[in-house]
CSV table of C-alpha atoms in Angstrom, one decimal:
chain,number,residue,atom,x,y,z
A,1,MET,CA,5.0,-15.9,-10.1
A,2,THR,CA,3.5,-16.3,-13.4
A,3,PHE,CA,0.6,-14.4,-14.5
A,4,THR,CA,-1.8,-15.7,-17.1
A,5,SER,CA,-5.3,-14.5,-16.7
A,6,SER,CA,-6.7,-10.9,-16.6
A,7,PRO,CA,-7.5,-9.1,-13.4
A,8,ALA,CA,-10.9,-9.9,-11.4
A,9,SER,CA,-13.5,-7.3,-12.2
A,10,SER,CA,-16.7,-8.4,-10.6
A,11,ALA,CA,-18.5,-6.6,-7.8
A,12,ALA,CA,-17.8,-9.9,-5.7
A,13,ASP,CA,-14.1,-9.7,-6.8
A,14,SER,CA,-13.9,-6.1,-5.7
A,15,ALA,CA,-15.1,-6.8,-2.1
A,16,LEU,CA,-12.8,-9.8,-1.9
A,17,GLN,CA,-9.9,-7.4,-2.7
A,18,ALA,CA,-10.8,-5.2,0.2
A,19,GLU,CA,-11.7,-7.9,2.5
A,20,VAL,CA,-8.3,-9.7,2.0
A,21,GLN,CA,-6.5,-6.2,2.5
A,22,GLN,CA,-8.3,-5.8,5.8
A,23,PHE,CA,-7.3,-9.3,6.7
A,24,TYR,CA,-3.6,-8.7,6.0
A,25,ALA,CA,-3.7,-5.4,7.7
A,26,TRP,CA,-5.0,-7.3,11.0
A,27,GLN,CA,-2.7,-10.1,10.5
A,28,MET,CA,0.5,-7.9,10.0
A,29,HIS,CA,-0.5,-5.6,13.0
A,30,LEU,CA,-0.7,-8.9,15.0
A,31,LEU,CA,2.8,-10.0,13.9
A,32,ASP,CA,4.4,-6.6,14.4
A,33,SER,CA,2.9,-6.3,17.8
A,34,GLY,CA,4.4,-9.4,18.9
A,35,GLU,CA,1.0,-11.2,19.5
A,36,ALA,CA,2.2,-14.6,18.5
A,37,ASP,CA,-0.9,-16.3,20.0
A,38,ALA,CA,-3.2,-14.4,18.2
A,39,TRP,CA,-0.9,-14.5,14.9
A,40,ALA,CA,-0.9,-18.4,14.9
A,41,GLU,CA,-4.7,-18.3,15.2
A,42,THR,CA,-4.5,-16.6,11.6
A,43,PHE,CA,-3.3,-19.8,10.2
A,44,THR,CA,-5.1,-23.2,9.8
A,45,GLU,CA,-4.3,-25.8,12.3
A,46,ASP,CA,-2.1,-27.6,9.6
A,47,GLY,CA,-1.2,-24.2,7.9
A,48,VAL,CA,2.3,-24.4,6.2
A,49,PHE,CA,4.6,-21.4,6.1
A,50,ALA,CA,7.6,-21.9,3.7
A,51,ALA,CA,10.1,-19.4,3.0
A,52,ASN,CA,13.2,-19.6,0.4
A,53,ALA,CA,15.3,-18.3,3.4
A,54,HIS,CA,14.5,-21.4,5.5
A,55,PRO,CA,15.6,-24.8,4.5
A,56,GLU,CA,12.3,-26.5,5.7
A,57,PRO,CA,8.9,-25.0,5.9
A,58,ALA,CA,7.1,-24.5,9.3
A,59,ARG,CA,4.2,-26.8,9.5
A,60,GLY,CA,1.4,-26.4,11.8
A,61,ARG,CA,-0.1,-23.7,13.9
A,62,GLU,CA,2.1,-24.7,17.1
A,63,THR,CA,5.2,-24.2,15.1
A,64,ILE,CA,4.3,-20.9,13.5
A,65,ARG,CA,3.3,-19.8,16.9
A,66,THR,CA,6.9,-20.9,18.5
A,67,ALA,CA,8.7,-19.1,15.6
A,68,ALA,CA,6.7,-15.9,15.9
A,69,ALA,CA,7.2,-15.8,19.7
A,70,LYS,CA,10.9,-16.2,19.4
A,71,ALA,CA,11.2,-13.6,16.8
A,72,ALA,CA,9.1,-11.4,18.7
A,73,ALA,CA,11.4,-11.8,21.8
A,74,GLN,CA,14.4,-11.2,19.9
A,75,ARG,CA,13.2,-8.0,18.5
A,76,ALA,CA,12.3,-6.7,21.9
A,77,GLU,CA,15.6,-7.6,23.2
A,78,GLU,CA,17.3,-5.7,20.1
A,79,GLY,CA,15.1,-2.8,20.4
A,80,VAL,CA,13.9,-3.2,16.8
A,81,GLN,CA,10.4,-2.2,15.8
A,82,VAL,CA,9.6,-4.3,12.8
A,83,ARG,CA,6.7,-3.5,10.2
A,84,HIS,CA,5.5,-5.8,7.5
A,85,TRP,CA,4.0,-3.9,4.6
A,86,LEU,CA,2.2,-6.0,2.2
A,87,GLY,CA,0.9,-4.6,-1.0
A,88,MET,CA,0.2,-4.9,-4.8
A,89,LEU,CA,-2.3,-7.6,-3.9
A,90,ASP,CA,-3.7,-9.8,-6.6
A,91,VAL,CA,-6.5,-11.9,-5.4
A,92,ARG,CA,-7.6,-15.0,-7.2
A,93,PRO,CA,-10.8,-16.7,-6.1
A,94,GLN,CA,-10.5,-20.7,-6.8
A,95,GLU,CA,-13.3,-23.0,-7.6
A,96,ASP,CA,-13.1,-24.5,-4.3
A,97,GLY,CA,-13.8,-21.4,-2.2
A,98,SER,CA,-10.3,-20.7,-1.5
A,99,VAL,CA,-8.4,-17.8,-2.5
A,100,VAL,CA,-4.8,-17.5,-3.9
A,101,ALA,CA,-3.4,-14.2,-2.9
A,102,LEU,CA,-0.3,-13.1,-4.7
A,103,SER,CA,1.5,-10.0,-3.2
A,104,TYR,CA,4.6,-8.0,-2.5
A,105,ALA,CA,5.9,-7.5,1.2
A,106,LEU,CA,8.6,-5.2,2.4
A,107,ILE,CA,10.0,-5.6,6.0
A,108,VAL,CA,10.9,-2.2,7.5
A,109,ASN,CA,13.0,-2.4,10.7
A,110,THR,CA,13.2,0.9,13.0
A,111,PRO,CA,15.8,0.6,15.8
A,112,LEU,CA,15.0,2.7,18.9
A,113,GLY,CA,16.6,6.0,18.1
A,114,GLY,CA,17.5,5.3,14.7
A,115,SER,CA,16.2,5.6,11.0
A,116,PRO,CA,14.0,3.0,9.5
A,117,GLN,CA,15.6,0.7,7.0
A,118,VAL,CA,14.0,-1.4,4.3
A,119,HIS,CA,15.3,-4.7,5.6
A,120,LEU,CA,13.9,-7.0,2.9
A,121,SER,CA,11.7,-7.4,-0.2
A,122,THR,CA,9.8,-10.4,-0.8
A,123,THR,CA,7.1,-11.9,-2.8
A,124,CYS,CA,4.2,-13.9,-0.8
A,125,ARG,CA,1.8,-16.3,-2.3
A,126,ASP,CA,-1.0,-17.3,0.0
A,127,VAL,CA,-3.6,-19.9,0.0
A,128,LEU,CA,-6.4,-18.4,2.0
A,129,VAL,CA,-9.5,-20.5,3.2
A,130,ARG,CA,-12.7,-19.4,5.3
A,131,GLY,CA,-12.5,-20.3,8.7
A,132,GLU,CA,-15.4,-21.3,11.1
A,133,ALA,CA,-16.0,-17.8,12.2
A,134,GLY,CA,-16.2,-16.7,8.7
A,135,GLY,CA,-12.9,-14.8,8.6
A,136,TRP,CA,-9.9,-15.9,6.4
A,137,LEU,CA,-7.3,-18.2,7.4
A,138,VAL,CA,-3.8,-19.0,5.7
A,139,SER,CA,-3.6,-22.5,5.0
A,140,ASP,CA,-0.5,-22.0,2.8
A,141,ARG,CA,2.2,-19.2,2.9
A,142,GLN,CA,5.1,-19.3,0.5
A,143,VAL,CA,7.7,-16.2,0.9
A,144,LYS,CA,10.4,-15.6,-1.6
A,145,ARG,CA,13.1,-12.9,-0.5
A,146,ASP,CA,14.3,-11.0,-3.6
A,147,ASP,CA,17.8,-11.1,-2.5
A,148,LEU,CA,18.0,-14.9,-2.7
A,149,ALA,CA,18.3,-16.9,-5.9
B,1,MET,CA,-1.9,-1.0,19.5
B,2,THR,CA,-3.8,-4.0,20.7
B,3,PHE,CA,-5.9,-6.2,18.7
B,4,THR,CA,-8.5,-8.7,20.1
B,5,SER,CA,-11.3,-8.9,17.5
B,6,SER,CA,-11.4,-10.9,14.2
B,7,PRO,CA,-11.1,-8.7,10.9
B,8,ALA,CA,-14.3,-7.1,9.3
B,9,SER,CA,-15.9,-9.4,6.7
B,10,SER,CA,-19.2,-8.1,5.6
B,11,ALA,CA,-19.9,-6.5,2.3
B,12,ALA,CA,-20.5,-3.1,4.1
B,13,ASP,CA,-16.9,-3.6,5.8
B,14,SER,CA,-15.3,-4.1,2.5
B,15,ALA,CA,-16.9,-1.0,0.8
B,16,LEU,CA,-15.8,0.9,4.1
B,17,GLN,CA,-12.0,-0.4,3.6
B,18,ALA,CA,-12.1,0.9,0.2
B,19,GLU,CA,-13.7,4.1,1.0
B,20,VAL,CA,-11.5,5.0,3.6
B,21,GLN,CA,-8.4,4.1,1.4
B,22,GLN,CA,-9.8,6.5,-1.1
B,23,PHE,CA,-10.2,9.2,1.7
B,24,TYR,CA,-6.6,8.8,2.7
B,25,ALA,CA,-5.2,8.8,-0.6
B,26,TRP,CA,-6.9,12.0,-1.1
B,27,GLN,CA,-5.8,13.5,2.2
B,28,MET,CA,-2.2,12.6,1.9
B,29,HIS,CA,-2.0,14.1,-1.8
B,30,LEU,CA,-3.3,17.3,-0.2
B,31,LEU,CA,-0.6,17.0,2.5
B,32,ASP,CA,2.3,16.4,0.2
B,33,SER,CA,1.3,19.2,-2.4
B,34,GLY,CA,1.3,21.6,0.3
B,35,GLU,CA,-2.4,22.5,0.4
B,36,ALA,CA,-2.6,23.4,4.0
B,37,ASP,CA,-6.2,24.9,3.7
B,38,ALA,CA,-7.6,21.7,2.0
B,39,TRP,CA,-5.8,19.5,4.3
B,40,ALA,CA,-7.1,21.3,7.3
B,41,GLU,CA,-10.6,20.8,6.0
B,42,THR,CA,-10.3,17.1,6.4
B,43,PHE,CA,-10.2,17.4,10.1
B,44,THR,CA,-13.3,18.3,12.3
B,45,GLU,CA,-13.4,21.8,13.5
B,46,ASP,CA,-12.3,20.5,16.9
B,47,GLY,CA,-9.8,17.9,15.4
B,48,VAL,CA,-6.9,16.8,17.4
B,49,PHE,CA,-3.6,15.9,16.0
B,50,ALA,CA,-1.3,14.1,18.5
B,51,ALA,CA,2.0,12.7,18.1
B,52,ASN,CA,4.4,11.0,20.4
B,53,ALA,CA,7.1,13.4,18.8
B,54,HIS,CA,5.4,16.6,19.8
B,55,PRO,CA,5.0,17.6,23.6
B,56,GLU,CA,1.2,18.8,23.1
B,57,PRO,CA,-1.7,17.8,20.7
B,58,ALA,CA,-2.5,20.2,17.8
B,59,ARG,CA,-5.9,21.0,18.6
B,60,GLY,CA,-8.6,22.6,16.1
B,61,ARG,CA,-8.5,23.0,12.5
B,62,GLU,CA,-6.9,26.4,12.6
B,63,THR,CA,-4.0,25.0,14.4
B,64,ILE,CA,-3.5,22.0,12.1
B,65,ARG,CA,-3.8,24.5,9.1
B,66,THR,CA,-1.0,26.7,10.6
B,67,ALA,CA,1.2,23.7,11.3
B,68,ALA,CA,0.8,22.4,7.7
B,69,ALA,CA,1.3,25.7,6.1
B,70,LYS,CA,4.5,26.0,8.1
B,71,ALA,CA,5.9,22.3,7.3
B,72,ALA,CA,5.2,22.7,3.5
B,73,ALA,CA,6.9,26.1,3.2
B,74,GLN,CA,10.0,24.8,5.0
B,75,ARG,CA,10.1,21.6,2.7
B,76,ALA,CA,9.9,23.9,-0.3
B,77,GLU,CA,12.7,25.9,1.2
B,78,GLU,CA,14.7,22.8,1.4
B,79,GLY,CA,13.8,21.3,-2.2
B,80,VAL,CA,12.5,18.2,-0.7
B,81,GLN,CA,9.3,16.3,-1.8
B,82,VAL,CA,7.7,14.4,1.2
B,83,ARG,CA,5.3,11.4,0.4
B,84,HIS,CA,3.1,10.1,3.1
B,85,TRP,CA,2.3,6.6,2.5
B,86,LEU,CA,-0.4,5.0,4.5
B,87,GLY,CA,-1.0,1.3,4.5
B,88,MET,CA,-2.1,-1.9,6.4
B,89,LEU,CA,-5.2,-0.1,7.1
B,90,ASP,CA,-7.3,-2.0,9.5
B,91,VAL,CA,-11.0,-0.2,9.8
B,92,ARG,CA,-13.3,-0.6,12.5
B,93,PRO,CA,-16.8,0.5,12.5
B,94,GLN,CA,-18.1,1.8,15.9
B,95,GLU,CA,-21.6,1.8,17.1
B,96,ASP,CA,-21.8,5.5,17.0
B,97,GLY,CA,-21.1,5.6,13.4
B,98,SER,CA,-17.5,6.7,13.5
B,99,VAL,CA,-14.7,4.6,12.3
B,100,VAL,CA,-11.4,3.7,14.3
B,101,ALA,CA,-8.5,3.4,11.4
B,102,LEU,CA,-5.5,1.7,12.4
B,103,SER,CA,-2.7,2.0,9.9
B,104,TYR,CA,1.0,2.0,9.2
B,105,ALA,CA,2.7,5.3,7.7
B,106,LEU,CA,5.9,5.9,6.1
B,107,ILE,CA,7.2,9.1,5.1
B,108,VAL,CA,9.6,9.1,2.2
B,109,ASN,CA,11.7,12.3,1.5
B,110,THR,CA,13.3,13.0,-1.8
B,111,PRO,CA,15.6,15.9,-2.3
B,112,LEU,CA,15.7,17.5,-5.4
B,113,GLY,CA,18.6,15.8,-7.5
B,114,GLY,CA,18.9,13.1,-4.7
B,115,SER,CA,17.7,9.6,-3.7
B,116,PRO,CA,14.3,9.0,-1.7
B,117,GLN,CA,14.9,8.1,1.9
B,118,VAL,CA,12.5,6.3,4.1
B,119,HIS,CA,12.6,9.1,6.8
B,120,LEU,CA,10.1,7.7,9.4
B,121,SER,CA,8.0,4.8,10.2
B,122,THR,CA,4.9,5.4,12.2
B,123,THR,CA,1.6,4.0,13.4
B,124,CYS,CA,-1.4,6.1,12.9
B,125,ARG,CA,-4.7,5.8,14.7
B,126,ASP,CA,-7.5,7.8,13.6
B,127,VAL,CA,-11.0,8.3,14.6
B,128,LEU,CA,-13.1,9.0,11.6
B,129,VAL,CA,-16.6,10.8,11.5
B,130,ARG,CA,-19.1,11.6,8.6
B,131,GLY,CA,-18.8,15.3,7.6
B,132,GLU,CA,-22.0,17.3,6.3
B,133,ALA,CA,-20.9,16.4,2.9
B,134,GLY,CA,-20.9,12.8,3.4
B,135,GLY,CA,-17.1,12.4,3.3
B,136,TRP,CA,-14.9,11.4,6.2
B,137,LEU,CA,-13.4,13.8,8.5
B,138,VAL,CA,-10.4,13.1,11.1
B,139,SER,CA,-11.8,14.1,14.5
B,140,ASP,CA,-8.6,12.5,16.5
B,141,ARG,CA,-5.4,11.3,15.1
B,142,GLN,CA,-2.5,9.7,17.1
B,143,VAL,CA,0.5,9.3,15.4
B,144,LYS,CA,3.5,7.2,16.9
B,145,ARG,CA,7.0,7.2,15.6
B,146,ASP,CA,8.4,3.7,15.7
B,147,ASP,CA,12.1,5.3,16.6
B,148,LEU,CA,10.7,6.8,19.9
B,149,ALA,CA,10.0,5.0,23.0
C,1,MET,CA,-1.4,17.3,-9.2
C,2,THR,CA,-4.1,19.7,-7.8
C,3,PHE,CA,-7.1,18.4,-5.8
C,4,THR,CA,-10.3,20.2,-5.7
C,5,SER,CA,-12.9,17.8,-5.1
C,6,SER,CA,-13.9,15.6,-2.2
C,7,PRO,CA,-13.1,12.1,-2.2
C,8,ALA,CA,-15.5,9.5,-3.8
C,9,SER,CA,-17.8,7.6,-1.4
C,10,SER,CA,-20.6,5.9,-3.1
C,11,ALA,CA,-20.7,2.0,-3.1
C,12,ALA,CA,-19.7,2.2,-6.9
C,13,ASP,CA,-16.8,4.2,-6.2
C,14,SER,CA,-15.8,1.8,-3.3
C,15,ALA,CA,-15.9,-1.0,-5.9
C,16,LEU,CA,-14.0,0.9,-8.4
C,17,GLN,CA,-11.3,1.7,-6.1
C,18,ALA,CA,-10.8,-2.0,-5.1
C,19,GLU,CA,-11.1,-2.9,-8.6
C,20,VAL,CA,-8.4,-0.5,-10.0
C,21,GLN,CA,-6.2,-1.7,-7.1
C,22,GLN,CA,-6.7,-5.3,-8.4
C,23,PHE,CA,-5.6,-4.0,-12.0
C,24,TYR,CA,-2.2,-2.2,-10.8
C,25,ALA,CA,-1.1,-5.3,-8.5
C,26,TRP,CA,-1.7,-7.5,-11.8
C,27,GLN,CA,-0.1,-5.0,-13.9
C,28,MET,CA,3.0,-4.3,-11.7
C,29,HIS,CA,3.5,-8.1,-11.1
C,30,LEU,CA,3.7,-8.4,-14.9
C,31,LEU,CA,6.2,-5.6,-15.3
C,32,ASP,CA,8.3,-6.8,-12.5
C,33,SER,CA,8.3,-10.5,-13.8
C,34,GLY,CA,9.7,-9.2,-17.1
C,35,GLU,CA,6.6,-10.2,-19.1
C,36,ALA,CA,6.7,-7.5,-21.5
C,37,ASP,CA,4.2,-8.9,-23.9
C,38,ALA,CA,1.6,-9.1,-21.4
C,39,TRP,CA,2.6,-5.9,-19.8
C,40,ALA,CA,2.2,-4.2,-23.1
C,41,GLU,CA,-1.5,-5.6,-23.4
C,42,THR,CA,-2.3,-3.9,-20.3
C,43,PHE,CA,-2.1,-0.5,-22.4
C,44,THR,CA,-4.4,0.5,-25.1
C,45,GLU,CA,-3.1,0.2,-28.7
C,46,ASP,CA,-2.5,3.8,-28.8
C,47,GLY,CA,-1.5,4.1,-25.2
C,48,VAL,CA,1.0,6.7,-24.2
C,49,PHE,CA,3.4,6.4,-21.5
C,50,ALA,CA,5.1,9.8,-20.7
C,51,ALA,CA,7.8,10.4,-17.8
C,52,ASN,CA,9.5,13.6,-16.9
C,53,ALA,CA,12.7,11.5,-17.0
C,54,HIS,CA,12.1,11.0,-20.6
C,55,PRO,CA,12.5,13.6,-23.3
C,56,GLU,CA,9.7,12.0,-25.4
C,57,PRO,CA,6.8,9.9,-24.3
C,58,ALA,CA,6.5,6.3,-25.6
C,59,ARG,CA,3.4,6.0,-28.1
C,60,GLY,CA,1.6,2.8,-28.7
C,61,ARG,CA,1.8,-0.5,-27.6
C,62,GLU,CA,4.6,-1.8,-29.5
C,63,THR,CA,7.0,1.1,-28.3
C,64,ILE,CA,5.8,0.2,-24.7
C,65,ARG,CA,6.5,-3.5,-25.4
C,66,THR,CA,10.0,-3.0,-26.7
C,67,ALA,CA,10.8,-0.6,-23.9
C,68,ALA,CA,9.6,-3.0,-21.2
C,69,ALA,CA,11.5,-6.0,-22.7
C,70,LYS,CA,14.8,-4.0,-23.2
C,71,ALA,CA,14.6,-2.8,-19.3
C,72,ALA,CA,13.7,-6.4,-18.2
C,73,ALA,CA,16.7,-8.0,-20.0
C,74,GLN,CA,19.0,-5.4,-18.5
C,75,ARG,CA,17.8,-6.0,-15.0
C,76,ALA,CA,18.3,-9.8,-15.7
C,77,GLU,CA,21.7,-9.1,-16.7
C,78,GLU,CA,22.4,-7.0,-13.7
C,79,GLY,CA,20.9,-9.4,-11.2
C,80,VAL,CA,18.6,-6.8,-9.8
C,81,GLN,CA,14.9,-7.6,-8.9
C,82,VAL,CA,12.6,-4.4,-9.3
C,83,ARG,CA,9.5,-4.1,-7.6
C,84,HIS,CA,7.1,-1.4,-8.3
C,85,TRP,CA,4.8,-0.2,-5.6
C,86,LEU,CA,1.8,1.7,-6.5
C,87,GLY,CA,-0.1,3.1,-3.5
C,88,MET,CA,-2.2,6.1,-2.3
C,89,LEU,CA,-4.5,5.6,-5.1
C,90,ASP,CA,-7.3,8.3,-5.5
C,91,VAL,CA,-9.6,7.0,-8.4
C,92,ARG,CA,-11.7,9.6,-10.1
C,93,PRO,CA,-14.5,8.2,-12.5
C,94,GLN,CA,-15.1,10.5,-15.5
C,95,GLU,CA,-18.3,11.3,-17.2
C,96,ASP,CA,-17.1,9.6,-20.4
C,97,GLY,CA,-16.6,6.2,-18.6
C,98,SER,CA,-13.1,6.6,-18.2
C,99,VAL,CA,-11.2,7.0,-14.9
C,100,VAL,CA,-8.4,9.2,-13.8
C,101,ALA,CA,-6.3,7.6,-11.2
C,102,LEU,CA,-3.7,9.4,-9.3
C,103,SER,CA,-1.2,7.5,-7.3
C,104,TYR,CA,2.4,7.5,-5.7
C,105,ALA,CA,4.9,4.8,-6.9
C,106,LEU,CA,8.1,3.7,-5.2
C,107,ILE,CA,10.7,1.5,-7.1
C,108,VAL,CA,12.5,-0.7,-4.7
C,109,ASN,CA,15.7,-2.5,-6.3
C,110,THR,CA,17.0,-5.5,-4.8
C,111,PRO,CA,20.4,-7.0,-6.0
C,112,LEU,CA,21.1,-10.6,-5.6
C,113,GLY,CA,22.8,-11.1,-2.4
C,114,GLY,CA,22.1,-7.6,-1.4
C,115,SER,CA,19.7,-5.3,0.6
C,116,PRO,CA,16.7,-3.6,-0.9
C,117,GLN,CA,17.1,0.2,-2.2
C,118,VAL,CA,14.2,2.7,-2.5
C,119,HIS,CA,15.5,3.6,-5.9
C,120,LEU,CA,12.8,6.1,-7.1
C,121,SER,CA,9.8,8.0,-5.6
C,122,THR,CA,7.4,9.2,-8.2
C,123,THR,CA,3.6,10.3,-8.8
C,124,CYS,CA,1.7,8.5,-11.5
C,125,ARG,CA,-1.4,9.9,-13.3
C,126,ASP,CA,-3.2,7.5,-15.2
C,127,VAL,CA,-6.2,7.6,-17.4
C,128,LEU,CA,-8.0,4.2,-17.7
C,129,VAL,CA,-10.4,2.9,-20.1
C,130,ARG,CA,-12.4,-0.3,-20.1
C,131,GLY,CA,-11.0,-2.9,-22.9
C,132,GLU,CA,-13.1,-5.2,-24.8
C,133,ALA,CA,-12.7,-8.1,-22.3
C,134,GLY,CA,-14.1,-5.8,-19.4
C,135,GLY,CA,-10.8,-5.1,-17.7
C,136,TRP,CA,-9.2,-1.8,-17.5
C,137,LEU,CA,-6.3,-0.5,-19.8
C,138,VAL,CA,-4.1,2.4,-19.5
C,139,SER,CA,-4.6,4.9,-22.3
C,140,ASP,CA,-2.4,7.6,-20.8
C,141,ARG,CA,0.1,7.3,-18.1
C,142,GLN,CA,2.3,10.2,-16.7
C,143,VAL,CA,4.9,9.4,-14.3
C,144,LYS,CA,6.8,12.1,-12.4
C,145,ARG,CA,10.2,11.5,-10.7
C,146,ASP,CA,10.2,13.3,-7.2
C,147,ASP,CA,13.8,14.0,-7.6
C,148,LEU,CA,13.5,15.8,-10.8
C,149,ALA,CA,12.6,19.6,-11.2
């Protein structure tokens, strides 16, 4: 990430900061609850999920849904509760109405009967767009694990 | 937790998101500072604190106060500083004026001279109501540890 | 920290809560990206950075810049990505227009090819003032590590 402009400070920007946090809370709750269908609906139909841990981005809502359902099934089998913590959110409204959202994310895993482990530390760069219902959708997500070069 | 509706997005909802975060910061600072009296005042007189780690909920402000004071004394004796991190907050205004607040919480313990440990990962479901002074009070709290079935 | 007043609850306070969060996200991204020059610009010219881990506070933007640049170089050499998570933010507007911001901070270190470690747990007490461009600047920061007496 590079950062060149000063932080947003208008009332509209403050409202946006809070609104995007609300969106992420809801989205991560869906993911960690294994609700792969509802999770996939938080991406645009042609949404892209790229990660430096994966050779190729996941492209399109159906691919994202399938990947989430598979991961949820695996975690359930392993008896691990995953929590995605997203924070240190920097929201940047764009001229076309979209928002670039830069954040940190921690993945905290808790095995049944065990202690929580901070599994991964990452950054997340999202492009968010308004969906038809008025809420935000992710059109592009880029996740970078801090442990990978 | 189950999640069926889309995230809040009005200006009022954005203000509520920020306001409830402010409340939680204040409340958790009280708890982690061992201020059991002030902590108890953030619950309604008949407030309930239930946890899947406890066989019975704590019922009423006095019970909550006593439990907090006892826990604070124990931590002081052990030389452990506890920090409650609450995040990924999803606020849901209800028709009766109350708010259902769904969140994650991490408990981070730091022993004197030692390294911080992520002690517990939990979810928290609160019902918040307006107190006489205009601030929020917890009328019902349900904490679920991720390591327990 | 001591806490005696009730949490903020006006619309202005909610906007401030969100605005300060936006500021901190931006500021911590700068720090963790090793952008020492831009980081130093988020403090006032005579800004003070005090920590219970240091015998003397860093005084002035140039001292803060030099310390940040040195720390960034060291982390790069060690191959460690540091993430500063600031949360549980309690913002308190002061009569002179400044803001006292009380928060928790976690420092999460991830070595290249390794697992993230919660390195430190701290509290942070900032005095924030408006800069000429309208954004916030830190005029006084006091960081206390939880592992130190």
